[in-house]
Amino acid sequence: MSFKYDGFMTAAEASKALASREVSSRELTQATLERIAAVDSKVKSFLKIIEDQALSQADRFDANPQSFPGGLAGVPGALKDNICMRGIETTCGSLILEGWQPPYDAGVVTQIQDSGSVVIGKTNLDEFAMGSSTENSAYFTTCNPWNTRHVPGGSSGGSAAAVAAGEVFWALGSDTGGSIRQPAAYCGVVGLKPTYGRVSRYGVIAYASSLDQIGPLTRTVEDAALVMNMISAHDPKDSTSYPEAPPDYTKSLKRDVSGFTIGIPREFFGQGIADPVAQAVMDSATVLERSGARLIDVSTPNVGYGLPCYYILAPAEASSNLARYDGVRYGMRVEAGDHAEMFRQTRERGFGAEVKQRIVIGTYVLSAGYYDAFYLKAQQVRTLLSRDFEQVFSQCDLLITPTVPTTAFAIGEHIDDPFQMKLSDVCTSPVNLAGLPAMSVPCGFSDGLPIGMQLIAPAFAEERIFQAAYTFEQATDYHKARPSI
Amino acid sequence: MSSESALSEKATPRESANTPYEAIIGMEVHAELLTNSKLFCGCSAEFGGEPNTRCCPVCLGLPGALPVINERAVEFVLKAALALNCQISRDTYFHRKNYFYPDLPKAYQVSQYGDSAIGIYGWIEIDGENGGSKKIGIRRVHLEEDTGKLIHATGTTSEVDYNRSSVPLMEIVTEHHPRPGFDQIKTAGEARDYITKLRAILTYLGVCDGKMEEGSLRCEPNISVRPVGSEDYGTKTEIKNLNSFRAVSRGVEYEVERQIDVLRNGGRIVQETRRWDEESATTASMRSKEMEQEYRYFPEPDLLPFHFDDEQIEQLRASLPEMPLARRQRFVDMGVSETDAETLIEDKAVSEFFDAAVSHAVDVRTVTNWVLGDFMKLLNQHGVPINQSKVTPGALAELIGLIEDKTISGKLAKGVFEEMFNSGKSPREIVEASGQTQISDTDFIREEIVRILSEPRNQPQLQKYLAGNDKVLGFFVGQTMQATSGRANPQIVNELLKEEMEKLR
């Protein structure tokens, strides 16, 4: 074939190649499968490859390319393994769901299939999306393509690593407290957490329902816009889905940032932020300033309460969401005397340590006598936090912050220090609590590991993020850097 | 435990064998709503079906599935809350009630907790045991989902049927501590009247079919007793499995007496759930409730809060149908006795039949007697609900018309009615087919003759006959024919006249 695939072509380029008949979706899919075969033993992004289904989806596109006008039609991507796809094992990185095949498609999967895109497999994650490294996966730990002794971040570590390693053109992750943006930053890719309600949560295995949101991981900002065009829609099956139709996000790419005021919230640059990270983000702000944006200092005084608040509310919801894994209807069952004993032993064996810890914390903060002091207080703080953001967005259009305080840590480095591990969510979790959209964009390297900056916008103002991120990307070369995997 | 401390748990001296006790009865009622689909998905909410055939990822609580509220269910509860005189929460939302049980697929029940309930602080008027009416305070009216059903199969395994999972359920709870101006239920009779009145309201609204036998209306009273005059409440027990009005009154009565007996014998009431057994007519302990369950309620993040504005509420209030008490008053105003009116309104369909029959301009009391008498007897005998009977209100009115214009006697009419009930034919059809339009009803003709013979103006003619003038018979035949509009069978008239006049000799 005349088509030459090196693994790092962008989704937009692949789409153009398909449109010009330079390549077929089947060839693209086979090339992708070959790339996975070549590198996945080193990266370990995938829990499952669905070769046959992927090829038949590709053939469906090739048979009638005109009927799939979507920007990602025929272009292979991957799903985090907490997104349900009919008949495809979905484990959520947990033993308790090993072998479970959902009898239905998630809202985003329906969108993907309607647009003629191709799903090639399910990626690794921390069990039930709880973690920052994929080390909590019940199956294996994914490696950072830039340095395989380091974690890819998490919980969408498999999706971020797959995109960074050139195994797929795009991937979906889920973000509850930073689970798209943090691995995007660690792996040097673009990761967007959309506004809560912008993308359907139907068929996404819940961790914390009021915070979970699906979003893209891609190698470029343009590709992220293409994924957003494919997956954002109102879904009547999700009551929290936003009823208005989404804009065409690729249109935002044509606008620059002149006239934008970008706020630099000082609380995000405090203690714990590594110097190279702070420096890279400040330099990036300067790049945007040179492109026409105005920079101002702003303050979000309550943002420091975000992380503790997140670690009360998310486990509270999780303790309820994960109670259904009792061995009665699906997944693992440990047979025991009576049903109560069966529940106990199934959950004892089926869940990993981190999940159990969060269930215990969540159960505790919802208990009579503790509810007011923890859950209710955290909800009040959440309101204050949202007001902080509302307040700063009356002064500026966007915020720029580090995505994560440091670059990717080594595998095993924080395994005995869950507190340190959780600190990596400090800049991202306040955004989920406020329900806002935010993107991590590659903006530098330190010791060969990528650094990400976070752009935060008001609710449903993803277009501003795309404008600024694309402008930044055009002015820099970070997105062109490739790991030597 | 030493024997001393066991003794210390016994009754205080003032609770002697003669202490009069009173019962305090709280009512917790669950009503399945008459929506077509379930509360959060499109599955059928109809009763029955092969196990696990009315299920989908949502009502099975599969990972990732999300609820979408059935707005009709919300409207039904809102209607009920209005009819039960509740304050309506302008902003209402759902909670998760978390507990593990195999019939609860999400391991939480979506319900409403505290004052987020759609309706709070309402009341319902019942007939007091000692005459007069009582206003029973209602604490809350809320919407929640039903659970599945555990089927205890043979051996060591159990099976679960999730057809009922997420069927919309309305919970109506009375107040434990009554507000000023409101009363508590204190006797079994009042408990029965409460559930009777509540059932009537719900069926009039069309939000619940009120079938206690099928479990679409479930009543779980909680009962405590205390010495008359005491302000403190005794320990409560809750009774389950009351599947009829009769079971409610018998079950409550039994439990009240059981508790008083226990206390009089120096025992202690255990906080527990007890099951009513219809056959032995007793309650037996199911499970102890000494440990308060920890449900970890918190707002359901998968559903948005509901807001009702004043206009919406007033529109719905204005659209409410006539409620049972208003209908009872209307019937009384029409001339029905209080007791009969009460019986007529208990079943919505009966009251509607009555209304329709009366609209044919026949006598109200006669209709009442037919509906509550012969008709009710036949319906009960055959176990047929009135709205499924072959007798239409128009047919009953026609039958009454035939009696009024003396085509048939009241006594014959009973037989005609029975045939109407069995065949669905019109009364005129039945009467004509049997040749009964020509009056051959001897009782009826005899009645007329006796009346004519007793009339003072006819005495001179009668005396002539008795004196031996047989020709006067013709005069009386004419009188009788006139009184029956010429439809009496002349031969029978002749024979009966002779018989009756001979008696007067």
GROMACS .gro file of C-alpha atoms in nm, chain A residues 131-410:
model
  280
  131GLY     CA    1  -0.642   0.630   4.141
  132SER     CA    2  -0.375   0.841   3.975
  133SER     CA    3  -0.141   0.586   3.821
  134THR     CA    4  -0.324   0.270   3.699
  135GLU     CA    5  -0.140   0.092   3.980
  136ASN     CA    6  -0.485   0.021   4.128
  137SER     CA    7  -0.589  -0.179   3.824
  138ALA     CA    8  -0.666  -0.537   3.926
  139TYR     CA    9  -0.490  -0.657   3.609
  140PHE     CA   10  -0.160  -0.472   3.551
  141THR     CA   11   0.004  -0.131   3.558
  142THR     CA   12   0.031   0.069   3.237
  143CYS     CA   13   0.367   0.233   3.167
  144ASN     CA   14   0.440   0.588   3.065
  145PRO     CA   15   0.555   0.581   2.699
  146TRP     CA   16   0.808   0.856   2.773
  147ASN     CA   17   0.974   0.648   3.041
  148THR     CA   18   0.832   0.306   3.105
  149ARG     CA   19   0.959   0.302   3.463
  150HIS     CA   20   0.711   0.583   3.533
  151VAL     CA   21   0.337   0.577   3.568
  152PRO     CA   22   0.115   0.713   3.290
  153GLY     CA   23  -0.108   0.880   3.548
  154GLY     CA   24  -0.464   0.779   3.610
  155SER     CA   25  -0.719   0.678   3.629
  156SER     CA   26  -0.743   0.705   3.246
  157GLY     CA   27  -0.377   0.599   3.222
  158GLY     CA   28  -0.441   0.335   2.958
  159SER     CA   29  -0.615   0.580   2.727
  160ALA     CA   30  -0.347   0.849   2.775
  161ALA     CA   31  -0.061   0.604   2.720
  162ALA     CA   32  -0.228   0.449   2.413
  163VAL     CA   33  -0.258   0.791   2.250
  164ALA     CA   34   0.091   0.901   2.355
  165ALA     CA   35   0.245   0.577   2.223
  166GLY     CA   36   0.073   0.617   1.888
  167GLU     CA   37  -0.139   0.304   1.941
  168VAL     CA   38  -0.463   0.483   1.853
  169PHE     CA   39  -0.566   0.816   1.705
  170TRP     CA   40  -0.795   0.905   1.988
  171ALA     CA   41  -0.924   0.762   2.312
  172LEU     CA   42  -1.197   0.835   2.562
  173GLY     CA   43  -1.129   0.872   2.931
  174SER     CA   44  -1.341   0.968   3.228
  175ASP     CA   45  -1.261   1.244   3.470
  176THR     CA   46  -1.399   1.258   3.824
  177GLY     CA   47  -1.121   1.451   3.998
  178GLY     CA   48  -0.863   1.481   3.721
  179SER     CA   49  -0.860   1.135   3.566
  180ILE     CA   50  -0.835   1.263   3.207
  181ARG     CA   51  -0.621   1.572   3.260
  182GLN     CA   52  -0.365   1.425   3.500
  183PRO     CA   53  -0.267   1.130   3.274
  184ALA     CA   54  -0.281   1.364   2.972
  185ALA     CA   55  -0.025   1.586   3.144
  186TYR     CA   56   0.191   1.288   3.247
  187CYS     CA   57   0.184   1.141   2.896
  188GLY     CA   58   0.221   1.466   2.701
  189VAL     CA   59  -0.116   1.453   2.527
  190VAL     CA   60  -0.425   1.673   2.512
  191GLY     CA   61  -0.700   1.579   2.758
  192LEU     CA   62  -1.033   1.755   2.800
  193LYS     CA   63  -1.284   1.721   3.078
  194PRO     CA   64  -1.600   1.879   2.934
  195THR     CA   65  -1.857   2.071   3.137
  196TYR     CA   66  -2.064   1.839   3.358
  197GLY     CA   67  -2.364   1.743   3.144
  198ARG     CA   68  -2.203   1.808   2.804
  199VAL     CA   69  -2.132   1.440   2.734
  200SER     CA   70  -2.370   1.159   2.824
  201ARG     CA   71  -2.285   0.954   3.130
  202TYR     CA   72  -2.529   0.680   3.028
  203GLY     CA   73  -2.342   0.352   3.022
  204VAL     CA   74  -2.036   0.487   3.198
  205ILE     CA   75  -1.979   0.282   3.511
  206ALA     CA   76  -2.028   0.534   3.788
  207TYR     CA   77  -1.759   0.627   4.034
  208ALA     CA   78  -1.899   0.959   4.166
  209SER     CA   79  -2.210   1.051   3.970
  210SER     CA   80  -2.211   1.425   4.038
  211LEU     CA   81  -1.849   1.458   3.920
  212ASP     CA   82  -1.793   1.196   3.646
  213GLN     CA   83  -1.757   1.322   3.292
  214ILE     CA   84  -1.634   1.155   2.973
  215GLY     CA   85  -1.385   1.334   2.751
  216PRO     CA   86  -1.119   1.295   2.481
  217LEU     CA   87  -0.749   1.216   2.497
  218THR     CA   88  -0.571   1.302   2.172
  219ARG     CA   89  -0.235   1.409   2.038
  220THR     CA   90  -0.356   1.751   1.920
  221VAL     CA   91  -0.613   2.014   2.013
  222GLU     CA   92  -0.777   1.977   1.673
  223ASP     CA   93  -0.824   1.603   1.732
  224ALA     CA   94  -0.984   1.679   2.069
  225ALA     CA   95  -1.232   1.907   1.890
  226LEU     CA   96  -1.313   1.624   1.647
  227VAL     CA   97  -1.378   1.383   1.935
  228MET     CA   98  -1.593   1.641   2.110
  229ASN     CA   99  -1.796   1.689   1.794
  230MET     CA  100  -1.850   1.315   1.787
  231ILE     CA  101  -1.945   1.255   2.153
  232SER     CA  102  -2.115   1.567   2.283
  233ALA     CA  103  -2.490   1.563   2.253
  234HIS     CA  104  -2.801   1.574   2.461
  235ASP     CA  105  -2.888   1.222   2.579
  236PRO     CA  106  -3.244   1.177   2.706
  237LYS     CA  107  -3.124   0.866   2.892
  238ASP     CA  108  -2.907   1.081   3.120
  239SER     CA  109  -3.115   1.320   3.332
  240THR     CA  110  -2.810   1.535   3.399
  241SER     CA  111  -2.734   1.571   3.027
  242TYR     CA  112  -2.737   1.930   2.897
  243PRO     CA  113  -3.040   1.980   2.672
  244GLU     CA  114  -2.893   2.225   2.422
  245ALA     CA  115  -2.714   2.109   2.108
  246PRO     CA  116  -2.336   2.146   2.118
  247PRO     CA  117  -2.149   2.384   1.885
  248ASP     CA  118  -1.906   2.269   1.614
  249TYR     CA  119  -1.588   2.277   1.819
  250THR     CA  120  -1.358   2.280   1.516
  251LYS     CA  121  -1.486   2.630   1.435
  252SER     CA  122  -1.319   2.761   1.751
  253LEU     CA  123  -0.982   2.658   1.611
  254LYS     CA  124  -0.997   2.936   1.356
  255ARG     CA  125  -1.019   3.209   1.619
  256ASP     CA  126  -0.720   3.348   1.808
  257VAL     CA  127  -0.696   3.480   2.162
  258SER     CA  128  -0.677   3.852   2.095
  259GLY     CA  129  -0.918   4.018   2.331
  260PHE     CA  130  -0.903   3.731   2.579
  261THR     CA  131  -0.823   3.800   2.940
  262ILE     CA  132  -0.654   3.502   3.100
  263GLY     CA  133  -0.647   3.480   3.478
  264ILE     CA  134  -0.356   3.330   3.668
  265PRO     CA  135  -0.502   3.213   3.999
  266ARG     CA  136  -0.221   3.241   4.251
  267GLU     CA  137  -0.357   2.960   4.474
  268PHE     CA  138  -0.275   2.710   4.198
  269PHE     CA  139   0.091   2.800   4.207
  270GLY     CA  140   0.150   2.753   4.578
  271GLN     CA  141   0.332   2.498   4.787
  272GLY     CA  142   0.390   2.160   4.628
  273ILE     CA  143   0.406   2.277   4.268
  274ALA     CA  144   0.745   2.171   4.128
  275ASP     CA  145   0.952   2.462   3.997
  276PRO     CA  146   0.987   2.329   3.640
  277VAL     CA  147   0.610   2.285   3.625
  278ALA     CA  148   0.532   2.634   3.754
  279GLN     CA  149   0.794   2.775   3.520
  280ALA     CA  150   0.660   2.592   3.214
  281VAL     CA  151   0.303   2.707   3.285
  282MET     CA  152   0.412   3.069   3.338
  283ASP     CA  153   0.611   3.055   3.013
  284SER     CA  154   0.301   2.920   2.838
  285ALA     CA  155   0.097   3.208   2.971
  286THR     CA  156   0.354   3.440   2.817
  287VAL     CA  157   0.313   3.259   2.484
  288LEU     CA  158  -0.061   3.332   2.497
  289GLU     CA  159   0.009   3.691   2.594
  290ARG     CA  160   0.231   3.729   2.288
  291SER     CA  161  -0.058   3.589   2.083
  292GLY     CA  162  -0.280   3.872   2.198
  293ALA     CA  163  -0.426   3.769   2.534
  294ARG     CA  164  -0.411   3.987   2.843
  295LEU     CA  165  -0.284   3.822   3.161
  296ILE     CA  166  -0.415   3.913   3.506
  297ASP     CA  167  -0.358   3.780   3.854
  298VAL     CA  168  -0.673   3.644   4.016
  299SER     CA  169  -0.762   3.462   4.337
  300THR     CA  170  -0.980   3.162   4.414
  301PRO     CA  171  -0.946   3.165   4.792
  302ASN     CA  172  -1.137   2.842   4.866
  303VAL     CA  173  -0.963   2.626   4.610
  304GLY     CA  174  -0.740   2.477   4.880
  305TYR     CA  175  -1.047   2.306   5.025
  306GLY     CA  176  -1.116   2.141   4.691
  307LEU     CA  177  -0.910   1.829   4.743
  308PRO     CA  178  -1.042   1.742   5.093
  309CYS     CA  179  -1.391   1.825   4.975
  310TYR     CA  180  -1.345   1.595   4.676
  311TYR     CA  181  -1.219   1.314   4.899
  312ILE     CA  182  -1.541   1.334   5.101
  313LEU     CA  183  -1.799   1.370   4.826
  314ALA     CA  184  -1.651   1.128   4.571
  315PRO     CA  185  -1.616   0.837   4.817
  316ALA     CA  186  -1.967   0.912   4.956
  317GLU     CA  187  -2.121   0.869   4.613
  318ALA     CA  188  -1.889   0.578   4.534
  319SER     CA  189  -1.993   0.390   4.848
  320SER     CA  190  -2.348   0.395   4.715
  321ASN     CA  191  -2.265   0.344   4.346
  322LEU     CA  192  -2.049   0.041   4.417
  323ALA     CA  193  -2.294  -0.124   4.657
  324ARG     CA  194  -2.465  -0.302   4.366
  325TYR     CA  195  -2.166  -0.533   4.315
  326ASP     CA  196  -2.303  -0.796   4.546
  327GLY     CA  197  -2.269  -1.114   4.341
  328VAL     CA  198  -2.644  -1.154   4.290
  329ARG     CA  199  -2.692  -1.054   3.926
  330TYR     CA  200  -2.357  -1.035   3.743
  331GLY     CA  201  -1.984  -1.038   3.787
  332MET     CA  202  -1.799  -1.229   4.056
  333ARG     CA  203  -1.988  -1.433   4.314
  334VAL     CA  204  -1.830  -1.608   4.607
  335GLU     CA  205  -2.079  -1.872   4.720
  336ALA     CA  206  -2.135  -1.864   5.094
  337GLY     CA  207  -2.392  -1.965   5.354
  338ASP     CA  208  -2.658  -1.696   5.333
  339HIS     CA  209  -2.694  -1.396   5.107
  340ALA     CA  210  -2.537  -1.154   5.356
  341GLU     CA  211  -2.229  -1.376   5.378
  342MET     CA  212  -2.221  -1.408   4.998
  343PHE     CA  213  -2.226  -1.027   4.969
  344ARG     CA  214  -1.946  -0.995   5.221
  345GLN     CA  215  -1.714  -1.253   5.069
  346THR     CA  216  -1.781  -1.143   4.711
  347ARG     CA  217  -1.695  -0.783   4.792
  348GLU     CA  218  -1.400  -0.885   5.008
  349ARG     CA  219  -1.245  -1.078   4.721
  350GLY     CA  220  -1.372  -0.870   4.430
  351PHE     CA  221  -1.259  -0.522   4.532
  352GLY     CA  222  -0.901  -0.399   4.568
  353ALA     CA  223  -0.761  -0.207   4.865
  354GLU     CA  224  -0.809   0.146   4.727
  355VAL     CA  225  -1.172   0.081   4.635
  356LYS     CA  226  -1.242  -0.066   4.978
  357GLN     CA  227  -1.078   0.231   5.145
  358ARG     CA  228  -1.295   0.476   4.954
  359ILE     CA  229  -1.611   0.272   5.023
  360VAL     CA  230  -1.528   0.279   5.394
  361ILE     CA  231  -1.461   0.655   5.389
  362GLY     CA  232  -1.779   0.717   5.192
  363THR     CA  233  -1.988   0.501   5.423
  364TYR     CA  234  -1.845   0.683   5.722
  365VAL     CA  235  -1.912   1.036   5.596
  366LEU     CA  236  -2.275   0.948   5.516
  367SER     CA  237  -2.343   0.784   5.852
  368ALA     CA  238  -2.590   0.931   6.096
  369GLY     CA  239  -2.399   1.161   6.328
  370TYR     CA  240  -2.123   1.230   6.075
  371TYR     CA  241  -2.327   1.339   5.775
  372ASP     CA  242  -2.352   1.704   5.881
  373ALA     CA  243  -1.986   1.734   5.975
  374PHE     CA  244  -1.855   1.575   5.656
  375TYR     CA  245  -2.093   1.528   5.365
  376LEU     CA  246  -2.306   1.836   5.425
  377LYS     CA  247  -2.006   2.054   5.505
  378ALA     CA  248  -1.831   1.938   5.190
  379GLN     CA  249  -2.141   2.025   4.985
  380GLN     CA  250  -2.133   2.374   5.137
  381VAL     CA  251  -1.767   2.410   5.051
  382ARG     CA  252  -1.849   2.294   4.700
  383THR     CA  253  -2.090   2.585   4.670
  384LEU     CA  254  -1.825   2.828   4.793
  385LEU     CA  255  -1.580   2.689   4.541
  386SER     CA  256  -1.826   2.735   4.256
  387ARG     CA  257  -1.874   3.094   4.367
  388ASP     CA  258  -1.499   3.149   4.361
  389PHE     CA  259  -1.492   3.043   3.998
  390GLU     CA  260  -1.798   3.252   3.911
  391GLN     CA  261  -1.627   3.547   4.069
  392VAL     CA  262  -1.300   3.510   3.877
  393PHE     CA  263  -1.484   3.453   3.551
  394SER     CA  264  -1.639   3.796   3.591
  395GLN     CA  265  -1.283   3.926   3.555
  396CYS     CA  266  -1.140   3.695   3.291
  397ASP     CA  267  -1.232   3.453   3.013
  398LEU     CA  268  -1.008   3.163   3.103
  399LEU     CA  269  -0.779   3.046   3.380
  400ILE     CA  270  -0.437   2.898   3.329
  401THR     CA  271  -0.289   2.666   3.594
  402PRO     CA  272  -0.061   2.365   3.617
  403THR     CA  273  -0.252   2.041   3.556
  404VAL     CA  274  -0.050   1.841   3.807
  405PRO     CA  275   0.210   1.967   4.059
  406THR     CA  276   0.483   1.739   3.924
  407THR     CA  277   0.575   1.523   3.628
  408ALA     CA  278   0.495   1.151   3.626
  409PHE     CA  279   0.628   0.971   3.932
  410ALA     CA  280   0.800   0.635   3.917
   0.00000   0.00000   0.00000
